[in-house]
Amino acid sequence: MPTGPGDVLTLIRHGQAQTRGDVREITGLSRMTVAQRLDALLDAGIIVEGDTTEATGGRRRRSLNFNTSQSRALVAAVDTTHTRIALTDLGGVLLAQDEIDAPVDGGPVEVLDQIAAAMARLLERAGLGPADLCGAALSLPGPIDPDSGRPSQPPILPGWDAYPVAEHIQAGLPGVPVLTANDADAAALGEHSRGYAQTTLMCLVKVSTGIGTGIVINGRSYTGADGGAGDIGHVQISPSSDAQCQCGRHGCLAAVASGRAVAHELTELGFPAASGRDVRELLRAGNADASRLTQQAGRRIGEVMATVVCLLNPEVVLIGGALASAPLLAGIRETLYKLSLPRATRHLTLQLGSLGEDAAIAGLTRLVVDHEFSAEAVNARLRG
Ligand SMILES: [Zn+2]
């Protein structure tokens, strides 16, 4: 196995090696070489030694930890009506945050200008500049082309197709790498990094104004050949339905079961709602129609998730997004278990995500750290 300092860092970051002894055992490197690798990481401030006082054979073993305060990440989770912006340490702990109203149908230039301005304010308030950041990242409610990092024909982001989102944000953050991700992918990665680090395969279904699924395999987002993996919102489940989807077709899952669809039905019943967030407010207020319609939406989502579960056989499926609630979970549970083979659901954990809107923020930080502190990046940096 390759065993530069960056590879040793990966063992530490992934929790496989906690002490010098662990590193020696896993890599087979000599005591001297391990010391050199670790000194390089310690001198660069990339790792720190903790003071584990667990005594083994009379010797104290010091733990090795990734230094989460060596730099910071600036991230933005873009949703259809608003964007959350956060400054975090490298462990995803929030240091400062802000939220702006920025409807995505205003087009990318206007929305990204607003986000760039909010990012600059957040940095200034913290007394920091671009040089204090190791990276920035944005999540968007649409598919991202894996090669270009740009939105790829996003149905609910009119005018954003192939727009250079990262370049736009980077103009205000000179020298800072800027990454992009799909919103459900970011949320899935965030939940995985905080509570499911040992889970090999997990999915997160985000049900907000649209519907999407993030898939994490072995700690990494699986986005598919064209960035379309998990984009279940446009599976046409009711072709004869006259419910028009934002993608232009009829009867997509999103047209009948998204926050937008539920909001539309609630409006017709006399409870004005336009977005997933509006539905969430009605759910929180105990509105019985919101609860009933959200559970009904859950049943339709469970029909499609049954195929996802039978295809991937995940250990964990989490429900996130503005509609994540007991009625939605109940509806999904009802049809998903009924339509799936017992083998695929026998050990399945199906529950609400635990981070709420912080999930995407945590995932974006993780994305920045994975990118900037990959074995290759660290080996190259320490060689140079
Ligand atoms: Zn559609």
PDB file of N, CA, C and O in Angstrom, residues 290-340:
ATOM      1  N   ALA A 290     -52.423  18.950   6.460  1.00  0.00           N
ATOM      2  CA  ALA A 290     -50.989  18.891   6.126  1.00  0.00           C
ATOM      3  C   ALA A 290     -50.443  17.521   6.520  1.00  0.00           C
ATOM      4  O   ALA A 290     -49.685  16.898   5.767  1.00  0.00           O
ATOM      5  N   SER A 291     -50.849  17.040   7.668  1.00  0.00           N
ATOM      6  CA  SER A 291     -50.383  15.746   8.155  1.00  0.00           C
ATOM      7  C   SER A 291     -50.864  14.609   7.243  1.00  0.00           C
ATOM      8  O   SER A 291     -50.092  13.748   6.829  1.00  0.00           O
ATOM      9  N   ARG A 292     -52.158  14.640   6.904  1.00  0.00           N
ATOM     10  CA  ARG A 292     -52.749  13.594   6.055  1.00  0.00           C
ATOM     11  C   ARG A 292     -52.104  13.587   4.668  1.00  0.00           C
ATOM     12  O   ARG A 292     -51.721  12.529   4.147  1.00  0.00           O
ATOM     13  N   LEU A 293     -51.964  14.767   4.072  1.00  0.00           N
ATOM     14  CA  LEU A 293     -51.397  14.849   2.721  1.00  0.00           C
ATOM     15  C   LEU A 293     -49.902  14.510   2.706  1.00  0.00           C
ATOM     16  O   LEU A 293     -49.398  13.940   1.742  1.00  0.00           O
ATOM     17  N   THR A 294     -49.208  14.838   3.779  1.00  0.00           N
ATOM     18  CA  THR A 294     -47.781  14.503   3.866  1.00  0.00           C
ATOM     19  C   THR A 294     -47.614  12.987   3.991  1.00  0.00           C
ATOM     20  O   THR A 294     -46.722  12.389   3.374  1.00  0.00           O
ATOM     21  N   GLN A 295     -48.493  12.354   4.760  1.00  0.00           N
ATOM     22  CA  GLN A 295     -48.418  10.886   4.876  1.00  0.00           C
ATOM     23  C   GLN A 295     -48.727  10.228   3.534  1.00  0.00           C
ATOM     24  O   GLN A 295     -48.069   9.260   3.129  1.00  0.00           O
ATOM     25  N   GLN A 296     -49.712  10.795   2.828  1.00  0.00           N
ATOM     26  CA  GLN A 296     -50.053  10.279   1.499  1.00  0.00           C
ATOM     27  C   GLN A 296     -48.854  10.436   0.546  1.00  0.00           C
ATOM     28  O   GLN A 296     -48.529   9.521  -0.216  1.00  0.00           O
ATOM     29  N   ALA A 297     -48.165  11.578   0.635  1.00  0.00           N
ATOM     30  CA  ALA A 297     -46.959  11.790  -0.184  1.00  0.00           C
ATOM     31  C   ALA A 297     -45.911  10.741   0.181  1.00  0.00           C
ATOM     32  O   ALA A 297     -45.242  10.176  -0.691  1.00  0.00           O
ATOM     33  N   GLY A 298     -45.794  10.451   1.462  1.00  0.00           N
ATOM     34  CA  GLY A 298     -44.836   9.441   1.928  1.00  0.00           C
ATOM     35  C   GLY A 298     -45.112   8.081   1.298  1.00  0.00           C
ATOM     36  O   GLY A 298     -44.177   7.377   0.901  1.00  0.00           O
ATOM     37  N   ARG A 299     -46.393   7.719   1.169  1.00  0.00           N
ATOM     38  CA  ARG A 299     -46.729   6.423   0.560  1.00  0.00           C
ATOM     39  C   ARG A 299     -46.221   6.355  -0.875  1.00  0.00           C
ATOM     40  O   ARG A 299     -45.669   5.346  -1.309  1.00  0.00           O
ATOM     41  N   ARG A 300     -46.391   7.445  -1.614  1.00  0.00           N
ATOM     42  CA  ARG A 300     -45.931   7.455  -3.011  1.00  0.00           C
ATOM     43  C   ARG A 300     -44.398   7.383  -3.063  1.00  0.00           C
ATOM     44  O   ARG A 300     -43.825   6.713  -3.915  1.00  0.00           O
ATOM     45  N   ILE A 301     -43.734   8.091  -2.152  1.00  0.00           N
ATOM     46  CA  ILE A 301     -42.258   8.070  -2.121  1.00  0.00           C
ATOM     47  C   ILE A 301     -41.773   6.657  -1.760  1.00  0.00           C
ATOM     48  O   ILE A 301     -40.813   6.150  -2.343  1.00  0.00           O
ATOM     49  N   GLY A 302     -42.474   6.008  -0.815  1.00  0.00           N
ATOM     50  CA  GLY A 302     -42.119   4.637  -0.426  1.00  0.00           C
ATOM     51  C   GLY A 302     -42.202   3.664  -1.598  1.00  0.00           C
ATOM     52  O   GLY A 302     -41.413   2.719  -1.690  1.00  0.00           O
ATOM     53  N   GLU A 303     -43.140   3.908  -2.514  1.00  0.00           N
ATOM     54  CA  GLU A 303     -43.266   3.032  -3.694  1.00  0.00           C
ATOM     55  C   GLU A 303     -41.975   3.048  -4.513  1.00  0.00           C
ATOM     56  O   GLU A 303     -41.512   2.020  -4.989  1.00  0.00           O
ATOM     57  N   VAL A 304     -41.410   4.262  -4.683  1.00  0.00           N
ATOM     58  CA  VAL A 304     -40.173   4.366  -5.462  1.00  0.00           C
ATOM     59  C   VAL A 304     -38.975   3.911  -4.626  1.00  0.00           C
ATOM     60  O   VAL A 304     -38.057   3.252  -5.127  1.00  0.00           O
ATOM     61  N   MET A 305     -39.004   4.224  -3.331  1.00  0.00           N
ATOM     62  CA  MET A 305     -37.883   3.828  -2.466  1.00  0.00           C
ATOM     63  C   MET A 305     -37.763   2.312  -2.348  1.00  0.00           C
ATOM     64  O   MET A 305     -36.676   1.785  -2.091  1.00  0.00           O
ATOM     65  N   ALA A 306     -38.874   1.602  -2.532  1.00  0.00           N
ATOM     66  CA  ALA A 306     -38.811   0.136  -2.479  1.00  0.00           C
ATOM     67  C   ALA A 306     -37.840  -0.382  -3.534  1.00  0.00           C
ATOM     68  O   ALA A 306     -37.041  -1.293  -3.278  1.00  0.00           O
ATOM     69  N   THR A 307     -37.866   0.221  -4.710  1.00  0.00           N
ATOM     70  CA  THR A 307     -36.932  -0.190  -5.772  1.00  0.00           C
ATOM     71  C   THR A 307     -35.495   0.178  -5.402  1.00  0.00           C
ATOM     72  O   THR A 307     -34.570  -0.610  -5.590  1.00  0.00           O
ATOM     73  N   VAL A 308     -35.340   1.375  -4.848  1.00  0.00           N
ATOM     74  CA  VAL A 308     -34.000   1.821  -4.436  1.00  0.00           C
ATOM     75  C   VAL A 308     -33.417   0.841  -3.415  1.00  0.00           C
ATOM     76  O   VAL A 308     -32.263   0.420  -3.505  1.00  0.00           O
ATOM     77  N   VAL A 309     -34.236   0.462  -2.437  1.00  0.00           N
ATOM     78  CA  VAL A 309     -33.790  -0.425  -1.366  1.00  0.00           C
ATOM     79  C   VAL A 309     -33.481  -1.825  -1.906  1.00  0.00           C
ATOM     80  O   VAL A 309     -32.500  -2.452  -1.511  1.00  0.00           O
ATOM     81  N   CYS A 310     -34.300  -2.310  -2.837  1.00  0.00           N
ATOM     82  CA  CYS A 310     -34.040  -3.636  -3.401  1.00  0.00           C
ATOM     83  C   CYS A 310     -32.804  -3.621  -4.303  1.00  0.00           C
ATOM     84  O   CYS A 310     -32.090  -4.609  -4.419  1.00  0.00           O
ATOM     85  N   LEU A 311     -32.530  -2.486  -4.924  1.00  0.00           N
ATOM     86  CA  LEU A 311     -31.354  -2.390  -5.791  1.00  0.00           C
ATOM     87  C   LEU A 311     -30.065  -2.297  -4.983  1.00  0.00           C
ATOM     88  O   LEU A 311     -29.087  -2.962  -5.282  1.00  0.00           O
ATOM     89  N   LEU A 312     -30.081  -1.455  -3.935  1.00  0.00           N
ATOM     90  CA  LEU A 312     -28.841  -1.155  -3.212  1.00  0.00           C
ATOM     91  C   LEU A 312     -28.688  -1.919  -1.899  1.00  0.00           C
ATOM     92  O   LEU A 312     -27.588  -2.044  -1.395  1.00  0.00           O
ATOM     93  N   ASN A 313     -29.801  -2.379  -1.320  1.00  0.00           N
ATOM     94  CA  ASN A 313     -29.790  -3.061  -0.017  1.00  0.00           C
ATOM     95  C   ASN A 313     -28.996  -2.252   1.026  1.00  0.00           C
ATOM     96  O   ASN A 313     -28.035  -2.742   1.612  1.00  0.00           O
ATOM     97  N   PRO A 314     -29.369  -0.963   1.231  1.00  0.00           N
ATOM     98  CA  PRO A 314     -28.627  -0.135   2.184  1.00  0.00           C
ATOM     99  C   PRO A 314     -28.860  -0.591   3.624  1.00  0.00           C
ATOM    100  O   PRO A 314     -29.874  -1.211   3.923  1.00  0.00           O
ATOM    101  N   GLU A 315     -27.903  -0.251   4.495  1.00  0.00           N
ATOM    102  CA  GLU A 315     -28.085  -0.536   5.922  1.00  0.00           C
ATOM    103  C   GLU A 315     -28.991   0.510   6.573  1.00  0.00           C
ATOM    104  O   GLU A 315     -29.713   0.226   7.500  1.00  0.00           O
ATOM    105  N   VAL A 316     -28.876   1.748   6.052  1.00  0.00           N
ATOM    106  CA  VAL A 316     -29.601   2.863   6.668  1.00  0.00           C
ATOM    107  C   VAL A 316     -30.259   3.710   5.575  1.00  0.00           C
ATOM    108  O   VAL A 316     -29.615   4.029   4.580  1.00  0.00           O
ATOM    109  N   VAL A 317     -31.537   4.043   5.765  1.00  0.00           N
ATOM    110  CA  VAL A 317     -32.208   5.037   4.921  1.00  0.00           C
ATOM    111  C   VAL A 317     -32.722   6.134   5.847  1.00  0.00           C
ATOM    112  O   VAL A 317     -33.500   5.863   6.770  1.00  0.00           O
ATOM    113  N   LEU A 318     -32.266   7.355   5.612  1.00  0.00           N
ATOM    114  CA  LEU A 318     -32.713   8.487   6.428  1.00  0.00           C
ATOM    115  C   LEU A 318     -33.644   9.367   5.607  1.00  0.00           C
ATOM    116  O   LEU A 318     -33.515   9.451   4.382  1.00  0.00           O
ATOM    117  N   ILE A 319     -34.579  10.001   6.303  1.00  0.00           N
ATOM    118  CA  ILE A 319     -35.489  10.932   5.649  1.00  0.00           C
ATOM    119  C   ILE A 319     -35.120  12.339   6.102  1.00  0.00           C
ATOM    120  O   ILE A 319     -35.043  12.606   7.306  1.00  0.00           O
ATOM    121  N   GLY A 320     -34.841  13.218   5.134  1.00  0.00           N
ATOM    122  CA  GLY A 320     -34.475  14.593   5.466  1.00  0.00           C
ATOM    123  C   GLY A 320     -35.292  15.580   4.649  1.00  0.00           C
ATOM    124  O   GLY A 320     -36.214  15.197   3.933  1.00  0.00           O
ATOM    125  N   GLY A 321     -34.949  16.858   4.758  1.00  0.00           N
ATOM    126  CA  GLY A 321     -35.667  17.894   4.019  1.00  0.00           C
ATOM    127  C   GLY A 321     -36.788  18.495   4.851  1.00  0.00           C
ATOM    128  O   GLY A 321     -37.103  18.028   5.943  1.00  0.00           O
ATOM    129  N   ALA A 322     -37.425  19.524   4.292  1.00  0.00           N
ATOM    130  CA  ALA A 322     -38.422  20.285   5.046  1.00  0.00           C
ATOM    131  C   ALA A 322     -39.619  19.438   5.479  1.00  0.00           C
ATOM    132  O   ALA A 322     -40.231  19.694   6.509  1.00  0.00           O
ATOM    133  N   LEU A 323     -39.957  18.398   4.695  1.00  0.00           N
ATOM    134  CA  LEU A 323     -41.142  17.587   5.036  1.00  0.00           C
ATOM    135  C   LEU A 323     -40.827  16.428   5.987  1.00  0.00           C
ATOM    136  O   LEU A 323     -41.722  15.652   6.343  1.00  0.00           O
ATOM    137  N   ALA A 324     -39.543  16.265   6.350  1.00  0.00           N
ATOM    138  CA  ALA A 324     -39.165  15.169   7.257  1.00  0.00           C
ATOM    139  C   ALA A 324     -39.980  15.289   8.538  1.00  0.00           C
ATOM    140  O   ALA A 324     -39.871  16.279   9.260  1.00  0.00           O
ATOM    141  N   SER A 325     -40.826  14.315   8.797  1.00  0.00           N
ATOM    142  CA  SER A 325     -41.774  14.406   9.906  1.00  0.00           C
ATOM    143  C   SER A 325     -42.339  13.021  10.152  1.00  0.00           C
ATOM    144  O   SER A 325     -42.182  12.121   9.319  1.00  0.00           O
ATOM    145  N   ALA A 326     -43.019  12.853  11.283  1.00  0.00           N
ATOM    146  CA  ALA A 326     -43.606  11.544  11.607  1.00  0.00           C
ATOM    147  C   ALA A 326     -44.592  11.073  10.532  1.00  0.00           C
ATOM    148  O   ALA A 326     -44.548   9.906  10.124  1.00  0.00           O
ATOM    149  N   PRO A 327     -45.501  11.933  10.034  1.00  0.00           N
ATOM    150  CA  PRO A 327     -46.432  11.451   8.998  1.00  0.00           C
ATOM    151  C   PRO A 327     -45.719  11.013   7.712  1.00  0.00           C
ATOM    152  O   PRO A 327     -46.099  10.007   7.096  1.00  0.00           O
ATOM    153  N   LEU A 328     -44.680  11.739   7.310  1.00  0.00           N
ATOM    154  CA  LEU A 328     -43.958  11.368   6.087  1.00  0.00           C
ATOM    155  C   LEU A 328     -43.281  10.006   6.283  1.00  0.00           C
ATOM    156  O   LEU A 328     -43.382   9.119   5.422  1.00  0.00           O
ATOM    157  N   LEU A 329     -42.633   9.843   7.425  1.00  0.00           N
ATOM    158  CA  LEU A 329     -41.951   8.578   7.715  1.00  0.00           C
ATOM    159  C   LEU A 329     -42.953   7.418   7.751  1.00  0.00           C
ATOM    160  O   LEU A 329     -42.693   6.343   7.195  1.00  0.00           O
ATOM    161  N   ALA A 330     -44.109   7.662   8.367  1.00  0.00           N
ATOM    162  CA  ALA A 330     -45.131   6.602   8.458  1.00  0.00           C
ATOM    163  C   ALA A 330     -45.590   6.178   7.064  1.00  0.00           C
ATOM    164  O   ALA A 330     -45.747   4.992   6.776  1.00  0.00           O
ATOM    165  N   GLY A 331     -45.799   7.159   6.175  1.00  0.00           N
ATOM    166  CA  GLY A 331     -46.246   6.855   4.818  1.00  0.00           C
ATOM    167  C   GLY A 331     -45.195   6.064   4.047  1.00  0.00           C
ATOM    168  O   GLY A 331     -45.507   5.073   3.378  1.00  0.00           O
ATOM    169  N   ILE A 332     -43.938   6.493   4.155  1.00  0.00           N
ATOM    170  CA  ILE A 332     -42.849   5.802   3.447  1.00  0.00           C
ATOM    171  C   ILE A 332     -42.722   4.366   3.964  1.00  0.00           C
ATOM    172  O   ILE A 332     -42.628   3.409   3.190  1.00  0.00           O
ATOM    173  N   ARG A 333     -42.771   4.219   5.287  1.00  0.00           N
ATOM    174  CA  ARG A 333     -42.623   2.904   5.910  1.00  0.00           C
ATOM    175  C   ARG A 333     -43.701   1.936   5.396  1.00  0.00           C
ATOM    176  O   ARG A 333     -43.422   0.780   5.072  1.00  0.00           O
ATOM    177  N   GLU A 334     -44.915   2.472   5.294  1.00  0.00           N
ATOM    178  CA  GLU A 334     -46.067   1.656   4.898  1.00  0.00           C
ATOM    179  C   GLU A 334     -45.845   0.965   3.541  1.00  0.00           C
ATOM    180  O   GLU A 334     -45.974  -0.256   3.422  1.00  0.00           O
ATOM    181  N   THR A 335     -45.500   1.745   2.528  1.00  0.00           N
ATOM    182  CA  THR A 335     -45.378   1.145   1.185  1.00  0.00           C
ATOM    183  C   THR A 335     -44.005   0.517   0.949  1.00  0.00           C
ATOM    184  O   THR A 335     -43.908  -0.495   0.265  1.00  0.00           O
ATOM    185  N   LEU A 336     -42.966   1.115   1.540  1.00  0.00           N
ATOM    186  CA  LEU A 336     -41.617   0.585   1.284  1.00  0.00           C
ATOM    187  C   LEU A 336     -41.514  -0.868   1.752  1.00  0.00           C
ATOM    188  O   LEU A 336     -41.039  -1.733   1.011  1.00  0.00           O
ATOM    189  N   TYR A 337     -41.998  -1.146   2.967  1.00  0.00           N
ATOM    190  CA  TYR A 337     -41.893  -2.521   3.487  1.00  0.00           C
ATOM    191  C   TYR A 337     -42.823  -3.475   2.737  1.00  0.00           C
ATOM    192  O   TYR A 337     -42.496  -4.622   2.512  1.00  0.00           O
ATOM    193  N   LYS A 338     -43.984  -2.955   2.359  1.00  0.00           N
ATOM    194  CA  LYS A 338     -44.941  -3.821   1.671  1.00  0.00           C
ATOM    195  C   LYS A 338     -44.427  -4.239   0.292  1.00  0.00           C
ATOM    196  O   LYS A 338     -44.620  -5.382  -0.141  1.00  0.00           O
ATOM    197  N   LEU A 339     -43.736  -3.337  -0.396  1.00  0.00           N
ATOM    198  CA  LEU A 339     -43.321  -3.604  -1.772  1.00  0.00           C
ATOM    199  C   LEU A 339     -41.915  -4.183  -1.906  1.00  0.00           C
ATOM    200  O   LEU A 339     -41.520  -4.586  -2.989  1.00  0.00           O
ATOM    201  N   SER A 340     -41.157  -4.194  -0.804  1.00  0.00           N
ATOM    202  CA  SER A 340     -39.777  -4.698  -0.880  1.00  0.00           C
ATOM    203  C   SER A 340     -39.711  -6.158  -0.478  1.00  0.00           C
ATOM    204  O   SER A 340     -40.559  -6.656   0.262  1.00  0.00           O
TER     205      SER A 340
END
